[in-house]
Amino acid sequence: MSESEGTGRELQSVSQEPALPAEKTINLAQSDVLDLTGLDETQISEIKQQQAEGIVAVQVKAAEKKLDVTALDAALTSFTEQTARAVEAGTHATIQHSQTSSIGKTEVVIGNTERAASGKVSSSSDSLQNNSLTILGVIGIVIILLAVFAKGG
């Protein structure tokens, strides 16, 4: 079968809609356009303002994430260098670090000890959170019981 014969696998040309005037559209992505036809100038202006604010918000979030990634990279580099110095000095070191930032929670154990080699982060920070929840729960129950007894008495 030659290419000129119909195999059912040919690409069909897709007709494109007529271009809308630029002042009546907002480019949402490379190929997505929001048709603003039918809106008055005030509404169009407001939507364009919201779009600009959204773009700025995305750029701010991207900058925050970039700063957090840079800070994490610097911290990890420092921890690694400190561990290397400990090895050079013939000592042992375990560095544990936990942080929560815009990129999420990061827990790191670096060092030249068995504990560091295991890669396990101690659960002390987790137990503090768990104890806090327990304490808050107990306080809540005490407040409820006091309210019930005060109402009943």
JSON list of N, CA and C in Angstrom, two decimals, residues 148-153:
[
{"chain": "A", "resi": 148, "resn": "VAL", "atom": "N", "xyz": [-19.77, 20.64, 82.08]},
{"chain": "A", "resi": 148, "resn": "VAL", "atom": "CA", "xyz": [-20.90, 19.77, 82.37]},
{"chain": "A", "resi": 148, "resn": "VAL", "atom": "C", "xyz": [-21.25, 19.85, 83.85]},
{"chain": "A", "resi": 149, "resn": "PHE", "atom": "N", "xyz": [-20.22, 19.78, 84.72]},
{"chain": "A", "resi": 149, "resn": "PHE", "atom": "CA", "xyz": [-20.46, 19.84, 86.17]},
{"chain": "A", "resi": 149, "resn": "PHE", "atom": "C", "xyz": [-20.95, 21.22, 86.58]},
{"chain": "A", "resi": 150, "resn": "ALA", "atom": "N", "xyz": [-20.45, 22.27, 85.96]},
{"chain": "A", "resi": 150, "resn": "ALA", "atom": "CA", "xyz": [-20.90, 23.61, 86.31]},
{"chain": "A", "resi": 150, "resn": "ALA", "atom": "C", "xyz": [-22.34, 23.83, 85.93]},
{"chain": "A", "resi": 151, "resn": "LYS", "atom": "N", "xyz": [-22.76, 23.25, 84.82]},
{"chain": "A", "resi": 151, "resn": "LYS", "atom": "CA", "xyz": [-24.14, 23.37, 84.36]},
{"chain": "A", "resi": 151, "resn": "LYS", "atom": "C", "xyz": [-25.06, 22.54, 85.23]},
{"chain": "A", "resi": 152, "resn": "GLY", "atom": "N", "xyz": [-24.60, 21.36, 85.62]},
{"chain": "A", "resi": 152, "resn": "GLY", "atom": "CA", "xyz": [-25.42, 20.44, 86.40]},
{"chain": "A", "resi": 152, "resn": "GLY", "atom": "C", "xyz": [-25.53, 20.83, 87.86]},
{"chain": "A", "resi": 153, "resn": "GLY", "atom": "N", "xyz": [-24.59, 21.58, 88.38]},
{"chain": "A", "resi": 153, "resn": "GLY", "atom": "CA", "xyz": [-24.53, 21.91, 89.80]},
{"chain": "A", "resi": 153, "resn": "GLY", "atom": "C", "xyz": [-25.18, 23.14, 90.14]}
]
